[in-house]
PDB file of C-alpha atoms in Angstrom:
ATOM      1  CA  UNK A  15     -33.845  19.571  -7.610  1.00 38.00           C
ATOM      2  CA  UNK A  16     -32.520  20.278  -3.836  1.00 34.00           C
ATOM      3  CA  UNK A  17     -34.956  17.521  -2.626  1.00 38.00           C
ATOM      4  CA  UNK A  18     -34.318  15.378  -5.129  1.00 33.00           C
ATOM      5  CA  UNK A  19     -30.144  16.278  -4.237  1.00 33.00           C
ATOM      6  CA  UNK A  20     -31.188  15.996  -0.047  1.00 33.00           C
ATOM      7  CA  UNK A  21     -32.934  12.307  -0.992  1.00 30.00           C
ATOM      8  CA  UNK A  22     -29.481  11.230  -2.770  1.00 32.00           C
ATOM      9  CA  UNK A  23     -27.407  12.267  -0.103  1.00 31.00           C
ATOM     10  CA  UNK A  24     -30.311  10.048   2.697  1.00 28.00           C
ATOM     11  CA  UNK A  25     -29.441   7.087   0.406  1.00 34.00           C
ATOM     12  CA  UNK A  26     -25.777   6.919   0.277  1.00 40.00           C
ATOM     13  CA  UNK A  27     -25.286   7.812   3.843  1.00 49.00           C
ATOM     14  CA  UNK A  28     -27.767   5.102   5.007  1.00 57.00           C
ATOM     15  CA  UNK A  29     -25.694   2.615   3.128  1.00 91.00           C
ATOM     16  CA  UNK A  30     -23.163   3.270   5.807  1.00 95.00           C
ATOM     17  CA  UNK A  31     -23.193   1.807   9.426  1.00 95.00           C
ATOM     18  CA  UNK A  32     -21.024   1.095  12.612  1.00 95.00           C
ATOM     19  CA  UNK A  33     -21.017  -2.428  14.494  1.00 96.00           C
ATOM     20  CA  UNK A  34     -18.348  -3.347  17.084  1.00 95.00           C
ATOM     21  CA  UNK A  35     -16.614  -0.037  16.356  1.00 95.00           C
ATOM     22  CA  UNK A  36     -16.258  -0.524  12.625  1.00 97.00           C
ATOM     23  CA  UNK A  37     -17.818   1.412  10.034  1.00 97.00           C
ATOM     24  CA  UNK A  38     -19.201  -0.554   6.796  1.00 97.00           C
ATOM     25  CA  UNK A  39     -20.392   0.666   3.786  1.00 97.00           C
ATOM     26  CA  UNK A  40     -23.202  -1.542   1.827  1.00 97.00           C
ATOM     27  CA  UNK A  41     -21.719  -2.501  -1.398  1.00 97.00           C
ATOM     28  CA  UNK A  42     -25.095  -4.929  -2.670  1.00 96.00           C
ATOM     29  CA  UNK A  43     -27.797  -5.359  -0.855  1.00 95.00           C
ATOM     30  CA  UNK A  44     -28.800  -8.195  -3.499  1.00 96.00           C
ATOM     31  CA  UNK A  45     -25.339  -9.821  -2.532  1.00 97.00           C
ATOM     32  CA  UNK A  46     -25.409  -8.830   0.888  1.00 97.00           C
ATOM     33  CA  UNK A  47     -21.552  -7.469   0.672  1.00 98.00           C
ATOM     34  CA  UNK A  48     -19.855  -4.387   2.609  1.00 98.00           C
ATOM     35  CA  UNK A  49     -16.711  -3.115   2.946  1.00 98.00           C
ATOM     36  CA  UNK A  50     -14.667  -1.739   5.768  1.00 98.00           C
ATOM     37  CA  UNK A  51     -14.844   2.344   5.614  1.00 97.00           C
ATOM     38  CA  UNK A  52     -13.622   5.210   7.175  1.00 94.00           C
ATOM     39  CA  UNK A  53     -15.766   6.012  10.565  1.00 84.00           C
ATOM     40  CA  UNK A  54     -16.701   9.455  12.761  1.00 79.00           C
ATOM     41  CA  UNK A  55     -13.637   8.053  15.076  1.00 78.00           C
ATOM     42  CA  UNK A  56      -9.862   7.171  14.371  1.00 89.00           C
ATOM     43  CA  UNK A  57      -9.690   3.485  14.531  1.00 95.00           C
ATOM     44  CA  UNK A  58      -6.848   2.809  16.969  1.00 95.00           C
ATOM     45  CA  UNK A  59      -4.663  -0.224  18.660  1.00 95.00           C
ATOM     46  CA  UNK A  60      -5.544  -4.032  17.020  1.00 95.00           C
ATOM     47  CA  UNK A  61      -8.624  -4.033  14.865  1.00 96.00           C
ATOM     48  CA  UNK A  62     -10.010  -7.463  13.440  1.00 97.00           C
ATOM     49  CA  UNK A  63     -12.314  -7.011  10.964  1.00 98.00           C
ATOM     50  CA  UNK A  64     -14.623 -10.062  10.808  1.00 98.00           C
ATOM     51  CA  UNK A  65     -15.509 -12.249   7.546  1.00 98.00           C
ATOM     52  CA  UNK A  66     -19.229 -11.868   8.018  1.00 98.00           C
ATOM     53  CA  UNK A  67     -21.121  -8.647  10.231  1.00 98.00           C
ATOM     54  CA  UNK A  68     -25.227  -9.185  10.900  1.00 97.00           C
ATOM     55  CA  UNK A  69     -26.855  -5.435  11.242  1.00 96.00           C
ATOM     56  CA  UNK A  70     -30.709  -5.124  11.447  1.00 95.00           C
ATOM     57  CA  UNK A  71     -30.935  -8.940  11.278  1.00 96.00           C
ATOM     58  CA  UNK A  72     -29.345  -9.004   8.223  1.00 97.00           C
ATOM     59  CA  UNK A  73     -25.870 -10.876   7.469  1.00 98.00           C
ATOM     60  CA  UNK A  74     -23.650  -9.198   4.842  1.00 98.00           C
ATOM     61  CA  UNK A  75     -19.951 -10.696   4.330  1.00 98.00           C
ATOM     62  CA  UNK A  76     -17.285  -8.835   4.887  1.00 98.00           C
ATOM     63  CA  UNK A  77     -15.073  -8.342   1.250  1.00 98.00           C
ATOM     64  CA  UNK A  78     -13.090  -5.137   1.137  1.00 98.00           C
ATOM     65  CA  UNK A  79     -11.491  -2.385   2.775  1.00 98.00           C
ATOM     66  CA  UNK A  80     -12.744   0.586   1.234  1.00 97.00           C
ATOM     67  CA  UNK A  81     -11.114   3.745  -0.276  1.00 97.00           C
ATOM     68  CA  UNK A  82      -9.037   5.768   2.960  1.00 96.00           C
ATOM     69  CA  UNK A  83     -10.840   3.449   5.566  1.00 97.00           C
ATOM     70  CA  UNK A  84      -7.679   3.217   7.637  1.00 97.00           C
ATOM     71  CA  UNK A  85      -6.019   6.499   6.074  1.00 96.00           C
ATOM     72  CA  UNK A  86      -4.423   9.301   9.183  1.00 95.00           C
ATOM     73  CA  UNK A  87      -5.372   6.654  12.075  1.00 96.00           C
ATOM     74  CA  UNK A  88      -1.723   6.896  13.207  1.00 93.00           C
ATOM     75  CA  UNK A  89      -3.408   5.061  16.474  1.00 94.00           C
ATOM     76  CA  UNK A  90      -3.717   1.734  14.611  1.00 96.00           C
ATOM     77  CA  UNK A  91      -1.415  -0.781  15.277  1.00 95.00           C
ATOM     78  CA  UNK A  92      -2.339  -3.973  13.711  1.00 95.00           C
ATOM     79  CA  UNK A  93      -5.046  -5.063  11.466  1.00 96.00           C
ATOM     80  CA  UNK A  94      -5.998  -8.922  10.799  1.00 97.00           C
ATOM     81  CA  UNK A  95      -7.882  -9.221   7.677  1.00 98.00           C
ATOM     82  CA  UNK A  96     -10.097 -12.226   7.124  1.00 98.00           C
ATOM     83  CA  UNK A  97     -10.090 -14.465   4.354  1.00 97.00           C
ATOM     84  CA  UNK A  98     -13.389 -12.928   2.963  1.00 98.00           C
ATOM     85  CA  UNK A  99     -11.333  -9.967   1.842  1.00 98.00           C
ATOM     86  CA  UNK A 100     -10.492 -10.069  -1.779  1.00 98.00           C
ATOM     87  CA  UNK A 101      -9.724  -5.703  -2.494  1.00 98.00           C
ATOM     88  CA  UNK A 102      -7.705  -3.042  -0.497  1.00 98.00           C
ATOM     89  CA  UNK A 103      -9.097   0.316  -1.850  1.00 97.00           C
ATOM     90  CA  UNK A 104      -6.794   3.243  -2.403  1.00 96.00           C
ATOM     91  CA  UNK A 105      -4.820   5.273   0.356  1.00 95.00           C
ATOM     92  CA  UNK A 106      -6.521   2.526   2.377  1.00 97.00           C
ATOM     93  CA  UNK A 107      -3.583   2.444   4.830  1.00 97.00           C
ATOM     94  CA  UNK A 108      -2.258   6.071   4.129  1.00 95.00           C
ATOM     95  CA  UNK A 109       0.230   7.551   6.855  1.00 94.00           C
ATOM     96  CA  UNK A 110      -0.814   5.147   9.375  1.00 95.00           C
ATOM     97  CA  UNK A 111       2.581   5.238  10.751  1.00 92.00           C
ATOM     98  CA  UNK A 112       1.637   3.381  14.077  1.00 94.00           C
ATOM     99  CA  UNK A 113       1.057   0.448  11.827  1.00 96.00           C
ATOM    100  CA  UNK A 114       4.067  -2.084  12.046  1.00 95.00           C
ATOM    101  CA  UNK A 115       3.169  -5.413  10.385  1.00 95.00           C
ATOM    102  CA  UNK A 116       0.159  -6.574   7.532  1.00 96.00           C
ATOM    103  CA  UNK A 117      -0.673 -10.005   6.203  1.00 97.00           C
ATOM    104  CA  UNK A 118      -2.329 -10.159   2.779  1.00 98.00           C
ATOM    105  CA  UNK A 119      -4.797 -12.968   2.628  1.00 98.00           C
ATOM    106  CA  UNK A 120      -4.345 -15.463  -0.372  1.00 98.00           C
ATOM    107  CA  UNK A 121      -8.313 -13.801  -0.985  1.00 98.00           C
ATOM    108  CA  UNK A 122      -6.761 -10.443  -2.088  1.00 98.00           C
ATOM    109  CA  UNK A 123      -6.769 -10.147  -5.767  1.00 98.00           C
ATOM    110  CA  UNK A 124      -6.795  -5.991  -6.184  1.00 98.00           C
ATOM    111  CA  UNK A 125      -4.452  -3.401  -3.758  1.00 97.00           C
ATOM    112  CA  UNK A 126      -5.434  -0.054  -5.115  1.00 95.00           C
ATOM    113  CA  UNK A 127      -2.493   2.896  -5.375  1.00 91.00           C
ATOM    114  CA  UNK A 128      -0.861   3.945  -2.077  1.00 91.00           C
ATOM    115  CA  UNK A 129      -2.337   1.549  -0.078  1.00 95.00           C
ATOM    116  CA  UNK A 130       0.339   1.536   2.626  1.00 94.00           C
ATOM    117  CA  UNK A 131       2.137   5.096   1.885  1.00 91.00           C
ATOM    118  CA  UNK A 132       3.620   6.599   4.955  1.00 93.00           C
ATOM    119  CA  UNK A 133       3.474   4.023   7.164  1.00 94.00           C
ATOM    120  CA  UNK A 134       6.736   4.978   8.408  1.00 91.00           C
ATOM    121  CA  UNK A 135       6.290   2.284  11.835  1.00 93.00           C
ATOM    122  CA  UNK A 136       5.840  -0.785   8.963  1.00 94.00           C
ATOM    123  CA  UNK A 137       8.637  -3.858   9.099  1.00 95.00           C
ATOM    124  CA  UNK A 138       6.817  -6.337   8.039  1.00 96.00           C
ATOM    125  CA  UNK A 139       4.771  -7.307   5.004  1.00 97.00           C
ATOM    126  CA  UNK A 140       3.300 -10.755   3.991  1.00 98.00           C
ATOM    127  CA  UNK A 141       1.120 -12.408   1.315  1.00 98.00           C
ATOM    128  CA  UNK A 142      -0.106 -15.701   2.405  1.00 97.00           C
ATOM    129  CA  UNK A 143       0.952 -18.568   0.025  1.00 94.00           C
ATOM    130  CA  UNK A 144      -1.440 -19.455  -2.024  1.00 95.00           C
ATOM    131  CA  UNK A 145      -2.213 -16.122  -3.780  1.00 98.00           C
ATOM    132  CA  UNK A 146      -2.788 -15.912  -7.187  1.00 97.00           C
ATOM    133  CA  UNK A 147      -2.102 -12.355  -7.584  1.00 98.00           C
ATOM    134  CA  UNK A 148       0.553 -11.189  -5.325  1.00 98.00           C
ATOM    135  CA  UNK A 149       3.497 -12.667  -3.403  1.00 98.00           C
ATOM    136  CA  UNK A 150       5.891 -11.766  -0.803  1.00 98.00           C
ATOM    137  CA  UNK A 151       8.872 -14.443  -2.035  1.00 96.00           C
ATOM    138  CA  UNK A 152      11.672 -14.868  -0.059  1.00 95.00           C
ATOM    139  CA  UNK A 153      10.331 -13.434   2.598  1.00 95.00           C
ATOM    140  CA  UNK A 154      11.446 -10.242   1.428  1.00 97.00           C
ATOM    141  CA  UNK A 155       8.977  -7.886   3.447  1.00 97.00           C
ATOM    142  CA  UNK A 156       7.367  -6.906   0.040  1.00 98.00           C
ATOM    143  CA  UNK A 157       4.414  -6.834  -2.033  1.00 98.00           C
ATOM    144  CA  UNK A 158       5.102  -8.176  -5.379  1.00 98.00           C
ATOM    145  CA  UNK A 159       2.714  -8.455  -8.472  1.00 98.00           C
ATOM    146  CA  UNK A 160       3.506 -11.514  -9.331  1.00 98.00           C
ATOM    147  CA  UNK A 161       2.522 -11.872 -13.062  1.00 98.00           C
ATOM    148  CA  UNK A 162       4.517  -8.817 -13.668  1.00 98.00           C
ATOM    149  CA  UNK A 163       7.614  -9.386 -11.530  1.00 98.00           C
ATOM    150  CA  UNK A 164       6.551  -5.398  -9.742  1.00 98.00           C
ATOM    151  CA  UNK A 165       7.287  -4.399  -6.467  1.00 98.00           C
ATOM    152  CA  UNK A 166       4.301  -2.671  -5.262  1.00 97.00           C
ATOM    153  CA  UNK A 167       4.383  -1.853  -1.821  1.00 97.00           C
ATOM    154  CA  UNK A 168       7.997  -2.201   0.264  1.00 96.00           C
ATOM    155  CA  UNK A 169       8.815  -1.514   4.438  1.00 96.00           C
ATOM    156  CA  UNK A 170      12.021  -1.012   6.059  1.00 95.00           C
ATOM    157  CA  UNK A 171      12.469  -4.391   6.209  1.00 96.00           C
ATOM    158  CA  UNK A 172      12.390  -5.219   2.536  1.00 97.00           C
ATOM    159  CA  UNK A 173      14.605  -7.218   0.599  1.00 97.00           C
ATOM    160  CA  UNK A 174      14.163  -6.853  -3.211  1.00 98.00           C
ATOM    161  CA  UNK A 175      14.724 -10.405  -4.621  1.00 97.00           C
ATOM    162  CA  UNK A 176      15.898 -11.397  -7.402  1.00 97.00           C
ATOM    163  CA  UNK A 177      13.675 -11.708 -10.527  1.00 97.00           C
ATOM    164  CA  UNK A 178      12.244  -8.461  -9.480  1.00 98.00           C
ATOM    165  CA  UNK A 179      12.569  -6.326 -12.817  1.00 98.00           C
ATOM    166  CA  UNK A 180      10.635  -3.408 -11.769  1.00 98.00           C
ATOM    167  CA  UNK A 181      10.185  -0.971  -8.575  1.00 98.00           C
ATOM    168  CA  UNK A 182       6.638   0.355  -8.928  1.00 97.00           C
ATOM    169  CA  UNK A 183       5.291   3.892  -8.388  1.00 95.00           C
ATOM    170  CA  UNK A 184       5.629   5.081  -5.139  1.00 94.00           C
ATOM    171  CA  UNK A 185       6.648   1.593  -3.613  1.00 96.00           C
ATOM    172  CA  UNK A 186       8.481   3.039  -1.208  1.00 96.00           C
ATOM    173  CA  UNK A 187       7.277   6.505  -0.767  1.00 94.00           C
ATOM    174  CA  UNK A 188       7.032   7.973   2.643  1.00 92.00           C
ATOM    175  CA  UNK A 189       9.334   4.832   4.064  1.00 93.00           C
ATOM    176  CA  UNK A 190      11.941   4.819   6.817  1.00 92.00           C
ATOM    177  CA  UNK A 191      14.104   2.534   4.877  1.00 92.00           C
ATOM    178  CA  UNK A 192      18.108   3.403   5.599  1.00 92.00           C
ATOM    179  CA  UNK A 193      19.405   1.355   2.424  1.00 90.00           C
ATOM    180  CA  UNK A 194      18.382  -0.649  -0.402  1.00 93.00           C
ATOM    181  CA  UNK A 195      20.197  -3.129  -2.291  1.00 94.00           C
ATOM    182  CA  UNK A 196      18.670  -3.173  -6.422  1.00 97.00           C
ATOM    183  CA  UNK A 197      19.160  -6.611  -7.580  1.00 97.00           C
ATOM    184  CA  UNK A 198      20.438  -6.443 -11.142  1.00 97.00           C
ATOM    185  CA  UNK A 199      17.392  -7.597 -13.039  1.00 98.00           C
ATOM    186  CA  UNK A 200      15.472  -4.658 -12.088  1.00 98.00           C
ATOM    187  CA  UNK A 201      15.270  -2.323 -15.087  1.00 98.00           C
ATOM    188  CA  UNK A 202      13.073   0.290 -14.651  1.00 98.00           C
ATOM    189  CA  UNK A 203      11.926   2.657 -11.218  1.00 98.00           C
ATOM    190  CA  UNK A 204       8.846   4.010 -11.202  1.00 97.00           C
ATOM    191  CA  UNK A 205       7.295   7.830 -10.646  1.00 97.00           C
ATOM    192  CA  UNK A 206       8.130   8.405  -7.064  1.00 96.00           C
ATOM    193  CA  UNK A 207       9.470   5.061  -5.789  1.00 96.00           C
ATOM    194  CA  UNK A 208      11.669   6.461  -3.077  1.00 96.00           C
ATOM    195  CA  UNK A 209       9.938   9.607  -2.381  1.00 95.00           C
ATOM    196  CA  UNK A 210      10.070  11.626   0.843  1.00 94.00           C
ATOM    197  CA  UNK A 211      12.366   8.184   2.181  1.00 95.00           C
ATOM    198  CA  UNK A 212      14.351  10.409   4.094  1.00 93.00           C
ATOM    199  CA  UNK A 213      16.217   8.316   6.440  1.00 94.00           C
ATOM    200  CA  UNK A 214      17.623   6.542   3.100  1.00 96.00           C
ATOM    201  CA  UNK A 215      21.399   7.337   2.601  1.00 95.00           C
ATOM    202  CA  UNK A 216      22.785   5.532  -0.239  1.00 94.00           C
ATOM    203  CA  UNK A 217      21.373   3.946  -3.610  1.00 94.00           C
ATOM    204  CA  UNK A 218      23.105   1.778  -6.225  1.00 95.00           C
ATOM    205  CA  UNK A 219      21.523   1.617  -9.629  1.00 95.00           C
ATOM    206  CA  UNK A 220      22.231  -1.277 -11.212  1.00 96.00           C
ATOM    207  CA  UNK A 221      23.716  -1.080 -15.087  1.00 96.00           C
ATOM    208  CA  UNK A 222      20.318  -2.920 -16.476  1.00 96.00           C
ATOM    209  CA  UNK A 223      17.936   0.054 -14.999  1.00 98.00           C
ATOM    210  CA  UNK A 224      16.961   2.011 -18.332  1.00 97.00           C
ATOM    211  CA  UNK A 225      14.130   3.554 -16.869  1.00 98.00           C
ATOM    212  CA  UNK A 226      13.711   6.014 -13.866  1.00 98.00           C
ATOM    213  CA  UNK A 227      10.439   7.760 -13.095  1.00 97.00           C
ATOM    214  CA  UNK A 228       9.948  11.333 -12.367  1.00 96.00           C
ATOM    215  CA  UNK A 229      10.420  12.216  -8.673  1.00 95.00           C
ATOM    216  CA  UNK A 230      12.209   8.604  -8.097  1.00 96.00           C
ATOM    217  CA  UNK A 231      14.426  10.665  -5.341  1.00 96.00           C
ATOM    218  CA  UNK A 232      12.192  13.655  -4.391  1.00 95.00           C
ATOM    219  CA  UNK A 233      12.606  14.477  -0.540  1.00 94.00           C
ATOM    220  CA  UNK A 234      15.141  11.992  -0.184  1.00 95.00           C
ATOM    221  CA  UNK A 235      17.014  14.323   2.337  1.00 94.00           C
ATOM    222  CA  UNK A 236      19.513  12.366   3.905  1.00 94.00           C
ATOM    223  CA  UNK A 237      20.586  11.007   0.773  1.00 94.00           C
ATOM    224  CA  UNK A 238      24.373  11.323   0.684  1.00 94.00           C
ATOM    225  CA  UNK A 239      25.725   9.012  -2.277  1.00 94.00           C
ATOM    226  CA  UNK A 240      24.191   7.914  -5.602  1.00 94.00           C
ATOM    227  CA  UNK A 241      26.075   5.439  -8.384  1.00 95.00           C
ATOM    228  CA  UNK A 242      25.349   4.354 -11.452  1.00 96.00           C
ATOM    229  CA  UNK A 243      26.480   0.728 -11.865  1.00 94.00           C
ATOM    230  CA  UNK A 244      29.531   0.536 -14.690  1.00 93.00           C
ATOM    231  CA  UNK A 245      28.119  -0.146 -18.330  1.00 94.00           C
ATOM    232  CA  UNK A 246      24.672   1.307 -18.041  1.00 95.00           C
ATOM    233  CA  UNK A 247      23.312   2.284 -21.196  1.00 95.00           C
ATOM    234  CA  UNK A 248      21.102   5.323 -20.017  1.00 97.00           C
ATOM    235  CA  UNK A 249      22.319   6.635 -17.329  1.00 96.00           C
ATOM    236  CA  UNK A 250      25.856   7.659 -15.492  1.00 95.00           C
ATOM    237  CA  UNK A 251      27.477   8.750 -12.141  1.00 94.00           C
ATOM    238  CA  UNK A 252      30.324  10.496 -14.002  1.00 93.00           C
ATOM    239  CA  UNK A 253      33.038  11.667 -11.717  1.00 91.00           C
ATOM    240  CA  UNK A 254      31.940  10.382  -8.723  1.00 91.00           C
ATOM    241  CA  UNK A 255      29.550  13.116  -8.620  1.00 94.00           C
ATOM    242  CA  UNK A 256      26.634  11.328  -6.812  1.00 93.00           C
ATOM    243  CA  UNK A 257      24.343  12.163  -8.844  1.00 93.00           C
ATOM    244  CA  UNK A 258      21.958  10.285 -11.989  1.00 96.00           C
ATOM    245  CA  UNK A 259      22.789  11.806 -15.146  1.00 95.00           C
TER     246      UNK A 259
END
């Protein structure tokens, strides 16, 4: 059974190799397909990660960031991501607060959960026209599921358009935003949108929000004033109390 555990353990970690200073990790070997991964080093400065990579005289293209691949390289500045691209794992991004500006190919059709958390350093977000999945209208600095009118991911920068009728989980968490302006067809915030923002000083909750995750406001230190828009149905600021009851 150990050999048979030691063999395993060969296989996956030969799937795994380094060109240019990027790790990849061998996704099909029938397809010939890898995806960026987390390396022994920090990545650091401006990365661009290349459609296509050739290792041991064999071409594999180039079609997703892995899982953590960029996650605590607080080094990394910039990242161009080809148009081969079509995922962006989980945590792929994760306090890489160094990072200050990402483009989302029109190829991206899947961001996994906290893709971009705690990337305090980030003012600038944009999907490339053209995507079917996600959008950045407005120019609003945002990730936005488009089918579902969600904003995903958010900067310091963002401005939540109209139409936008829900904040997603943990859109925001770990950002240096100072304030945010709700647009009133949002009407529901999601577990942890705003958590740990703590240079954020003031929220307005619109009267249509009837839904607010657990933890919406956790770590929000600098917090300082919180009202509930006039003729909400769920939820009031009573008194002037700055507070959500």
């Amino acid at each position: 059974m150990t050999a048979l555990l030691l063999l395993c353990c060969t296989v996956v970690s030969a799937q795994v190799f380094e060109v240019d200073g990027i790790y990849y990790n061998i996704l099909s070997e029938e397809d010939k397909t890898v995806e960026v991964t987390s390396g022994s080093n920090k990545y650091t400065g401006a990365v661009t990660i290349p459609a296509s990579v050739t290792y041991n005289s064999t071409t594999y293209s180039v079609i997703g960031i892995g899982d953590v691949a960029f996650a605590y390289c607080s080094g990394l500045t910039s990242v161009e991501i080809p148009s081969s691209v079509t995922s962006i794992g989980s945590s792929a991004f994760y306090d890489c607060d160094g990072l200050t500006s990402i483009e989302i190919p029109s190829s991206v059709t899947s961001i996994g959960e906290r893709a971009f958390y705690y990337c305090y350093g980030l003012t600038s977000i944009v999907v490339d026209e053209g995507n079917s999945v996600y959008d950045s209208r407005g120019n609003c600095n945002a990730i936005i599921e488009t089918a579902s009118n969600t904003l995903i991911a958010g900067c310091v920068n963002t401005i939540i358009p109209e139409g936008v009728t829900s904040i997603g989980e943990s859109a925001f968490e770990g950002c240096s935003i100072l304030t945010i302006e709700i647009p009133a067809s949002v009407t529901s915030i999601g577990i942890g949108a705003f958590w740990s923002c703590y240079s954020l000083t003031s929220i307005n909750i619109p009267a249509g929000v009837t839904s607010i995750g657990y933890g919406a406001f956790r770590g929000c230190t600098g917090l300082t004033s919180i009202v509930v828009g006039d003729g909400n149905s769920v939820y009031d600021s009573r008194g002037n109390c700055n507070a959500i009851i």
